[in-house]
Tab-separated table of C-alpha atoms in Angstrom:
chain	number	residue	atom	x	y	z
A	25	UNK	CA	-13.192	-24.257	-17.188
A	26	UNK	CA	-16.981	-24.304	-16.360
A	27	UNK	CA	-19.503	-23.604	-19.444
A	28	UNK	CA	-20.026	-20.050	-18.752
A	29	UNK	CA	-16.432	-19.023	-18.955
A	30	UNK	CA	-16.152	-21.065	-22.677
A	31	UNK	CA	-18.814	-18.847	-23.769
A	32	UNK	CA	-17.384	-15.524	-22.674
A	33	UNK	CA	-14.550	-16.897	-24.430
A	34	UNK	CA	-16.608	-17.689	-27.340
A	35	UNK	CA	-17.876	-14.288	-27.704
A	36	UNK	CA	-14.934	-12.348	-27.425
A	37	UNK	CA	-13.601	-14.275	-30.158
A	38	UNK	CA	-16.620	-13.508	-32.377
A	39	UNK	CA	-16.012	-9.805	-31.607
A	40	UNK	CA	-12.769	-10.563	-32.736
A	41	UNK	CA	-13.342	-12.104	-36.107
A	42	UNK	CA	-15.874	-9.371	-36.693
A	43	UNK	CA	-13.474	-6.994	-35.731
A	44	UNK	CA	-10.571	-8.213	-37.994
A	45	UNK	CA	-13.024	-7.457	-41.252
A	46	UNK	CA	-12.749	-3.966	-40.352
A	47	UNK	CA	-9.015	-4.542	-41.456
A	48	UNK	CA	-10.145	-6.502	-44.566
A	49	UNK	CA	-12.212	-3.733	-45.848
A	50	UNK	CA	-9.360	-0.660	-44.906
A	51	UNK	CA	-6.775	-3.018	-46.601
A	52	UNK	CA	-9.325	-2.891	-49.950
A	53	UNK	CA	-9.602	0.711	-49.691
A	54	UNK	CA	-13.025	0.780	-50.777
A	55	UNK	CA	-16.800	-0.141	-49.328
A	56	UNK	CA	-18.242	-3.623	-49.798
A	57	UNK	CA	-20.704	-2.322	-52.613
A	58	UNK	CA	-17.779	-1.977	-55.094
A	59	UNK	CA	-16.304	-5.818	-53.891
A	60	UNK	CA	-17.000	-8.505	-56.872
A	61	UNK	CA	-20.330	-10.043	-55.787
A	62	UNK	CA	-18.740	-13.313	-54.310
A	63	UNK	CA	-16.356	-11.656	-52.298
A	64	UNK	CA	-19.012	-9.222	-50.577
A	65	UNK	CA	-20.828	-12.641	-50.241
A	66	UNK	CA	-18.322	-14.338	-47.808
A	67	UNK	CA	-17.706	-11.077	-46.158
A	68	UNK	CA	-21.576	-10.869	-45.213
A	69	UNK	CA	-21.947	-15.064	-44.176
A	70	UNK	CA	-18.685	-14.782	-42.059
A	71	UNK	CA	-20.363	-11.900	-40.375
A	72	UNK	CA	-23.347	-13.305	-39.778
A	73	UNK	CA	-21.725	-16.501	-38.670
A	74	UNK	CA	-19.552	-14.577	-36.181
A	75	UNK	CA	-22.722	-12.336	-35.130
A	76	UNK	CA	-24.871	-15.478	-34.465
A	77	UNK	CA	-21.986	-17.316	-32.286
A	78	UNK	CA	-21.679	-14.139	-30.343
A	79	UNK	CA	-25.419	-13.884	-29.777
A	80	UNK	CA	-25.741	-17.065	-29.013
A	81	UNK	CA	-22.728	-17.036	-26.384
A	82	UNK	CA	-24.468	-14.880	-24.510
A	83	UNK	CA	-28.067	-15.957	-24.579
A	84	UNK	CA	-27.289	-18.714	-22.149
A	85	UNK	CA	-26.708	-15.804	-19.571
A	86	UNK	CA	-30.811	-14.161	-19.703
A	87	UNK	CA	-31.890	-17.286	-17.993
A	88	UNK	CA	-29.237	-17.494	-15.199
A	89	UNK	CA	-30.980	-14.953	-13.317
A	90	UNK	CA	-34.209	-16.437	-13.536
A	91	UNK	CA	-33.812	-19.413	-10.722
A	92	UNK	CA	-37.157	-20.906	-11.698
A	93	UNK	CA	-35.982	-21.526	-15.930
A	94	UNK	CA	-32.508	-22.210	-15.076
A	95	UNK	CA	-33.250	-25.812	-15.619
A	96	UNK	CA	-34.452	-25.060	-19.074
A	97	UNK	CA	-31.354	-22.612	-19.844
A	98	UNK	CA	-29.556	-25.147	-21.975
A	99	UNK	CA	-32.912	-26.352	-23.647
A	100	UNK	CA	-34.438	-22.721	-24.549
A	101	UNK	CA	-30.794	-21.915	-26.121
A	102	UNK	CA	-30.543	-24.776	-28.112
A	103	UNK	CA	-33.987	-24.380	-29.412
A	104	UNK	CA	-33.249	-20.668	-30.097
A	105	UNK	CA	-29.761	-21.484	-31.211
A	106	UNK	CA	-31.230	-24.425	-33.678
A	107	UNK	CA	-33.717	-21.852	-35.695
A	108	UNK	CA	-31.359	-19.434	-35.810
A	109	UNK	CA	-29.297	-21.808	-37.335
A	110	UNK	CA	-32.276	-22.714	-40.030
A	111	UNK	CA	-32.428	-19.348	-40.857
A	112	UNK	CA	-29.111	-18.720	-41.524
A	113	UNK	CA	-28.508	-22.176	-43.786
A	114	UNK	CA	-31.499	-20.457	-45.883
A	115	UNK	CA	-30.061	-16.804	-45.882
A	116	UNK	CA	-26.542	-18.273	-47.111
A	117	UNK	CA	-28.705	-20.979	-49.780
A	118	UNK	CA	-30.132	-18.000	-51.531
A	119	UNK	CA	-27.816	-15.523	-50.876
A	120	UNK	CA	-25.605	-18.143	-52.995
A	121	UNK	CA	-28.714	-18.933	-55.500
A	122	UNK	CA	-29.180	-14.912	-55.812
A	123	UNK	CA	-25.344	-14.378	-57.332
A	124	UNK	CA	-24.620	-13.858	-61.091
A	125	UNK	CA	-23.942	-17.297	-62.594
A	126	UNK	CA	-20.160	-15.870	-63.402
A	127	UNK	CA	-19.454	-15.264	-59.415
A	128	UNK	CA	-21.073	-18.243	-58.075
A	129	UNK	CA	-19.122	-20.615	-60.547
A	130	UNK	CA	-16.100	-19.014	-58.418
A	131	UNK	CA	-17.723	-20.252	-54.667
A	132	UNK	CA	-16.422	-23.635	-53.456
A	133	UNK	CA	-19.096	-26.367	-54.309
A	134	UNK	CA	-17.085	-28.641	-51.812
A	135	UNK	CA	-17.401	-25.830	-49.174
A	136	UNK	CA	-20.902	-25.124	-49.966
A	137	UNK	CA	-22.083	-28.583	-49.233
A	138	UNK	CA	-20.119	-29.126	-46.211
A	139	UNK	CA	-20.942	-25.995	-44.819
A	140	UNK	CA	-24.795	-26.740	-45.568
A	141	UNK	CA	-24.804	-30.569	-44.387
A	142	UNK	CA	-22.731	-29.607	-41.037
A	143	UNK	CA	-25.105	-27.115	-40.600
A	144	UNK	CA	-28.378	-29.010	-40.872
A	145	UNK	CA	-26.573	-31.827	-38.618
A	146	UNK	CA	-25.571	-29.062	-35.869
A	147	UNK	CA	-29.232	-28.063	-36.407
A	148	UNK	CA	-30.754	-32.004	-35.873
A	149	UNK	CA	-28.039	-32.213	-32.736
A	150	UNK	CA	-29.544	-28.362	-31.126
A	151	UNK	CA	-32.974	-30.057	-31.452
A	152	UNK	CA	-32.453	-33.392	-29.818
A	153	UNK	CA	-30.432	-31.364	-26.724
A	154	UNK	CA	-33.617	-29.010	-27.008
A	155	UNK	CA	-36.159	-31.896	-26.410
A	156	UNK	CA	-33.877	-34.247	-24.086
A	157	UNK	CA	-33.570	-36.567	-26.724
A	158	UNK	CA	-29.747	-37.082	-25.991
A	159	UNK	CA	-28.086	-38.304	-22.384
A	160	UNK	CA	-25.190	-35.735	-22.215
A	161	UNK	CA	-27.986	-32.968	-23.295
A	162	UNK	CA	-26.684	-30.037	-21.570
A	163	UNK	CA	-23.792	-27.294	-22.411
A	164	UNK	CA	-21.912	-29.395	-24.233
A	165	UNK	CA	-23.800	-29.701	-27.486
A	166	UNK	CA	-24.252	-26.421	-27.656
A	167	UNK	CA	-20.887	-25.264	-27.139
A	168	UNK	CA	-19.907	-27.410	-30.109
A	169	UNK	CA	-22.493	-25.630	-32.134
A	170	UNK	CA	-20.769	-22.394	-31.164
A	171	UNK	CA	-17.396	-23.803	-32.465
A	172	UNK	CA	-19.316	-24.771	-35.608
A	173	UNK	CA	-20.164	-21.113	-36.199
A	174	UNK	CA	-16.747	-19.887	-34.969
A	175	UNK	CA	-14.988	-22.394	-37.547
A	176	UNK	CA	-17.309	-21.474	-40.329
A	177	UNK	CA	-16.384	-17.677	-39.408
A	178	UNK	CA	-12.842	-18.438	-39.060
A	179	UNK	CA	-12.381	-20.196	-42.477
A	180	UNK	CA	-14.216	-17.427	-44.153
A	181	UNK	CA	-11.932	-14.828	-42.608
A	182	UNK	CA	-8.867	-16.495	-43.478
A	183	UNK	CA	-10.474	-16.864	-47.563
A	184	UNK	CA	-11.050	-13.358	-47.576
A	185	UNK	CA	-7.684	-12.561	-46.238
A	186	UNK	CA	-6.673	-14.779	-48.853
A	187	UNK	CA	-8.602	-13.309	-52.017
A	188	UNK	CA	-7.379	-11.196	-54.171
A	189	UNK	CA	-7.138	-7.565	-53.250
A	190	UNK	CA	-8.632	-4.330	-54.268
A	191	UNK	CA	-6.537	-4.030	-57.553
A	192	UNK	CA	-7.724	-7.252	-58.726
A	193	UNK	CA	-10.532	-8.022	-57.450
């Protein structure tokens, strides 16, 4: 399987995940805005985590066409790939920060951190395949910061098909 066809995969899955919340919030019965804050909370960072690897499974494709960058393809992504990444390990810090102290006690601490230090690591591995810094720099680190987002997106799809439903939520 060449690198282009894992990230068509990749994205289809992320439409996928994404797709599958649609059946979270019909199974609650009711909009996001009347889910208990840390609930609403996962359901926005698994989103964005399943938007991102989407995104970013296709952005590999805009150079392709260009024959003259399509040395840089793999470099350009990461570096895109790598802020994006920054921005969401802030947006999901103080979305976290921003929750009533009674809903945040209820996040995972353990998840939190590994989520945050895998994510600043996946960050530090996009820049080093951005600058050359690493001999196999190329598709492959990137793909495996795809499957980074796509296992952070999973694992928050299967907590929320986990957590407690409408009447008790």
């Amino acid at each position: 399987m060449q690198a282009a066809d894992v990230l068509l995969v990749i994205a289809e899955i992320s439409v996928a995940l994404v797709g599958f919340t649609g059946i979270i919030a019909v199974f609650r019965q009711r909009g996001i805005s009347s889910w208990q804050p840390q609930t609403a909370y996962r359901f926005k960072f698994m989103c964005w985590n399943a938007f991102n690897a989407m995104a970013f499974a296709l952005v590999p494709f805009v150079p392709y066409n260009v024959p003259e960058v399509s040395a840089w393809t793999w470099q350009i992504s990461s570096t895109l790939f790598a802020l994006a990444n920054l921005s969401l390990v802030w947006l999901t810090w103080s979305g976290a920060r921003n929750l009533p102290p009674e809903f945040a006690s209820q996040l995972s601490r353990g998840w939190m951190i590994t989520y945050q230090s895998g994510s600043l690591i996946m960050v530090a591995l996009l820049l080093a395949n951005a600058f050359s810094l690493l001999d196999a720099a190329g598709p492959a680190m990137y793909l495996l910061g795809l499957g980074w987002q796509l296992f952070l997106a999973a694992s928050l799809f299967v907590r929320l098909m986990l957590s407690p439903t409408a009447a008790t939520d």
